[in-house]
XYZ file of C-alpha atoms in Angstrom:
242
model
C 88.997 110.005 114.228
C 85.817 108.370 112.749
C 88.014 107.907 109.486
C 87.995 104.506 108.504
C 85.171 103.156 111.155
C 83.014 100.425 110.110
C 79.717 99.917 111.752
C 79.636 96.348 110.835
C 82.712 95.439 113.042
C 82.295 95.042 116.701
C 83.417 98.200 118.934
C 85.901 96.444 120.946
C 88.660 93.628 120.565
C 90.347 91.879 123.408
C 93.590 92.056 121.681
C 95.557 90.424 118.757
C 95.010 86.913 117.953
C 97.697 84.399 118.447
C 100.186 84.390 115.507
C 101.521 80.873 115.974
C 99.193 78.222 114.326
C 97.476 81.063 112.200
C 95.677 79.638 109.377
C 96.199 81.511 106.191
C 93.085 82.848 104.575
C 91.887 81.858 101.199
C 93.658 84.470 99.384
C 96.849 83.500 100.938
C 100.212 82.645 98.561
C 100.084 79.100 99.963
C 96.656 78.408 98.411
C 97.634 80.218 95.155
C 100.570 78.319 94.744
C 99.047 75.006 95.119
C 96.515 76.206 92.492
C 99.115 77.379 90.332
C 100.835 74.227 90.404
C 97.618 72.325 89.172
C 96.610 74.787 86.602
C 100.032 75.651 85.440
C 99.417 79.370 85.962
C 101.118 81.614 83.105
C 102.694 83.757 86.197
C 105.174 80.774 86.435
C 106.532 81.369 83.048
C 106.781 85.089 83.714
C 110.255 86.803 82.612
C 111.990 89.533 84.078
C 110.816 92.920 82.537
C 112.445 96.511 82.884
C 110.445 99.197 84.514
C 110.273 102.648 83.014
C 113.145 103.135 80.742
C 115.036 100.475 82.424
C 116.400 102.340 85.538
C 115.222 99.442 87.741
C 114.109 95.714 87.333
C 111.210 93.830 88.898
C 111.227 90.162 89.895
C 109.059 87.764 87.938
C 106.007 86.766 89.596
C 106.580 83.231 89.456
C 106.890 80.245 91.980
C 109.737 81.912 93.727
C 107.771 85.152 94.252
C 104.919 82.963 95.552
C 106.993 81.215 98.021
C 108.427 84.209 99.554
C 105.046 85.624 99.802
C 103.985 82.448 101.571
C 106.902 82.464 103.933
C 106.305 86.063 104.742
C 102.563 85.510 105.568
C 103.314 82.216 107.531
C 105.952 83.965 109.746
C 105.411 83.785 113.362
C 107.225 87.375 113.535
C 104.901 88.822 111.001
C 102.473 91.380 112.529
C 98.658 91.266 111.620
C 96.860 93.936 109.936
C 94.520 96.582 111.789
C 91.506 94.012 112.446
C 93.725 91.135 113.315
C 92.325 89.026 110.464
C 95.682 88.204 108.692
C 99.203 89.008 108.462
C 100.473 92.231 105.959
C 100.732 90.991 102.360
C 103.284 93.412 101.334
C 107.000 93.361 102.583
C 107.600 96.156 104.813
C 110.695 98.348 105.512
C 111.722 100.133 108.707
C 110.492 103.927 108.701
C 110.466 106.781 110.909
C 107.383 106.040 112.734
C 107.353 102.374 114.204
C 103.618 102.446 114.662
C 103.108 102.498 110.638
C 103.957 100.054 107.979
C 106.280 101.295 105.213
C 107.081 99.732 102.007
C 109.995 100.384 99.462
C 109.370 102.225 96.231
C 110.240 98.601 94.573
C 107.074 97.042 96.248
C 104.714 99.951 95.170
C 106.103 99.279 91.534
C 105.559 95.731 91.875
C 101.973 96.204 92.879
C 101.444 98.861 90.136
C 102.607 96.045 87.618
C 100.226 93.647 89.006
C 102.659 91.245 90.635
C 100.026 90.853 93.558
C 97.165 90.942 91.651
C 96.473 87.288 92.823
C 95.843 88.715 96.298
C 94.769 92.221 95.672
C 91.210 93.061 94.680
C 91.830 96.735 94.786
C 94.816 99.147 95.649
C 94.736 102.803 96.186
C 97.572 105.189 96.059
C 96.898 108.281 98.170
C 99.013 111.261 97.158
C 98.807 113.673 100.175
C 100.845 116.374 98.319
C 99.356 119.901 97.500
C 97.558 120.030 94.140
C 100.322 121.808 92.463
C 102.829 119.326 93.281
C 100.404 116.337 92.111
C 99.970 118.285 88.857
C 103.666 118.514 88.465
C 104.114 114.741 88.657
C 102.401 111.825 90.389
C 102.015 108.149 90.538
C 99.775 106.750 87.763
C 96.499 106.289 89.095
C 96.985 108.035 92.342
C 94.301 110.034 93.989
C 95.154 113.525 95.149
C 93.869 113.944 98.847
C 96.052 116.795 100.451
C 93.545 117.571 103.529
C 92.315 115.317 106.245
C 88.681 116.322 105.132
C 89.670 115.101 101.575
C 90.484 111.666 102.628
C 87.386 111.561 104.792
C 84.948 112.729 101.921
C 86.516 110.176 99.485
C 87.077 107.223 101.329
C 84.146 107.369 103.790
C 81.275 108.646 101.602
C 82.223 106.213 98.709
C 83.969 103.492 100.527
C 85.797 100.537 98.864
C 83.914 97.383 99.606
C 85.470 94.158 100.328
C 86.466 92.032 97.472
C 84.742 88.586 96.147
C 86.976 85.665 96.855
C 88.473 87.305 99.748
C 90.839 89.506 97.727
C 92.447 92.285 99.724
C 91.876 96.164 99.613
C 94.878 98.045 100.417
C 95.632 101.862 100.677
C 99.280 103.131 100.310
C 99.656 106.830 101.457
C 102.675 109.333 100.548
C 103.628 112.769 100.359
C 106.894 114.119 98.945
C 109.274 112.678 101.347
C 106.544 110.458 103.497
C 107.815 112.230 106.536
C 104.879 114.405 107.636
C 101.836 114.898 105.489
C 101.458 111.188 104.284
C 101.883 109.672 107.543
C 99.880 111.998 109.492
C 96.823 111.713 107.191
C 97.321 107.891 107.070
C 97.184 107.838 110.825
C 93.986 109.421 111.207
C 91.744 106.045 112.048
C 90.682 104.474 115.391
C 91.207 100.966 116.330
C 89.749 98.379 116.320
C 86.985 99.090 113.994
C 88.682 99.763 110.775
C 87.081 100.336 107.321
C 90.345 99.864 105.609
C 92.650 97.491 107.888
C 95.616 97.214 105.580
C 97.221 100.399 105.058
C 100.973 101.487 103.887
C 103.123 104.291 103.747
C 105.517 104.677 100.919
C 109.135 105.168 102.383
C 111.025 107.988 100.595
C 107.677 109.531 99.144
C 107.055 110.496 95.841
C 110.629 112.096 95.351
C 112.352 108.555 95.855
C 109.764 106.795 93.627
C 109.994 108.995 90.810
C 114.016 108.911 90.653
C 113.868 104.946 90.850
C 110.793 104.479 88.710
C 109.871 107.317 86.477
C 108.154 105.204 84.119
C 105.303 104.719 86.515
C 104.672 108.429 86.890
C 102.894 111.118 84.685
C 103.705 113.350 83.655
C 107.143 112.342 84.062
C 108.326 114.944 86.267
C 108.826 116.036 89.875
C 107.737 119.454 91.229
C 108.950 120.078 95.003
C 106.714 121.531 97.567
C 108.795 124.433 97.806
C 108.958 125.593 94.281
C 109.556 129.230 93.946
C 106.776 129.513 91.373
C 104.070 128.331 94.027
C 105.032 130.031 97.037
C 101.462 131.705 97.377
C 99.769 128.282 96.817
C 101.910 126.571 99.584
C 101.201 129.501 101.875
C 97.487 128.838 101.464
C 97.682 125.190 101.786
C 99.625 125.150 105.117
C 97.233 127.453 106.499
C 94.227 125.066 105.732
C 96.342 122.246 107.037
C 96.483 123.479 110.322
């Protein structure tokens, strides 16, 4: 329950801040868009680039994308992140658990490609699968934290501090399908004192991401949890998970 607790934040909050009239923070796309118009940001001249082996394409991080993010953050219907300080940066999709925020494989690929670098200071992909699954193929740069104690030790003993300039720290959790292990570990936190208030779950998990964006995976492969060669490892880790 102490996961993500921060002693620097008050222990109680009356409730969410009103959404209407919400001021965009310093890292908002509105400010970034105005600055890029003045400075002639190279992002405005970005062109479409294929991901991986050309299986899928990402939108350029130009003025149209900045406008889309500005509209997303300014929307009255957009829910605030865990500490109620600002709206979610990443576009979300419907998932199994309505209490969690899910993102699509395409959104994760955009984050990995740097399309949100103007607003994100640090992003961590947390792979909650068992080690033999991770070793058989994982998202590039992802950290393997299969058990709750692993998450607590990694993210609390060496916490990621707030970024300069108001840039965000976001965590993205997933398992094989993001149906059980990923959402379960991600939800082990306690409101309203959050160490990491902006967290997401990758919809479809590693399986769906690998099939859409194999170029963002290493090794470029997918090992299922119930692989017949790792039955003993599966039995052991299931016992630890309980």
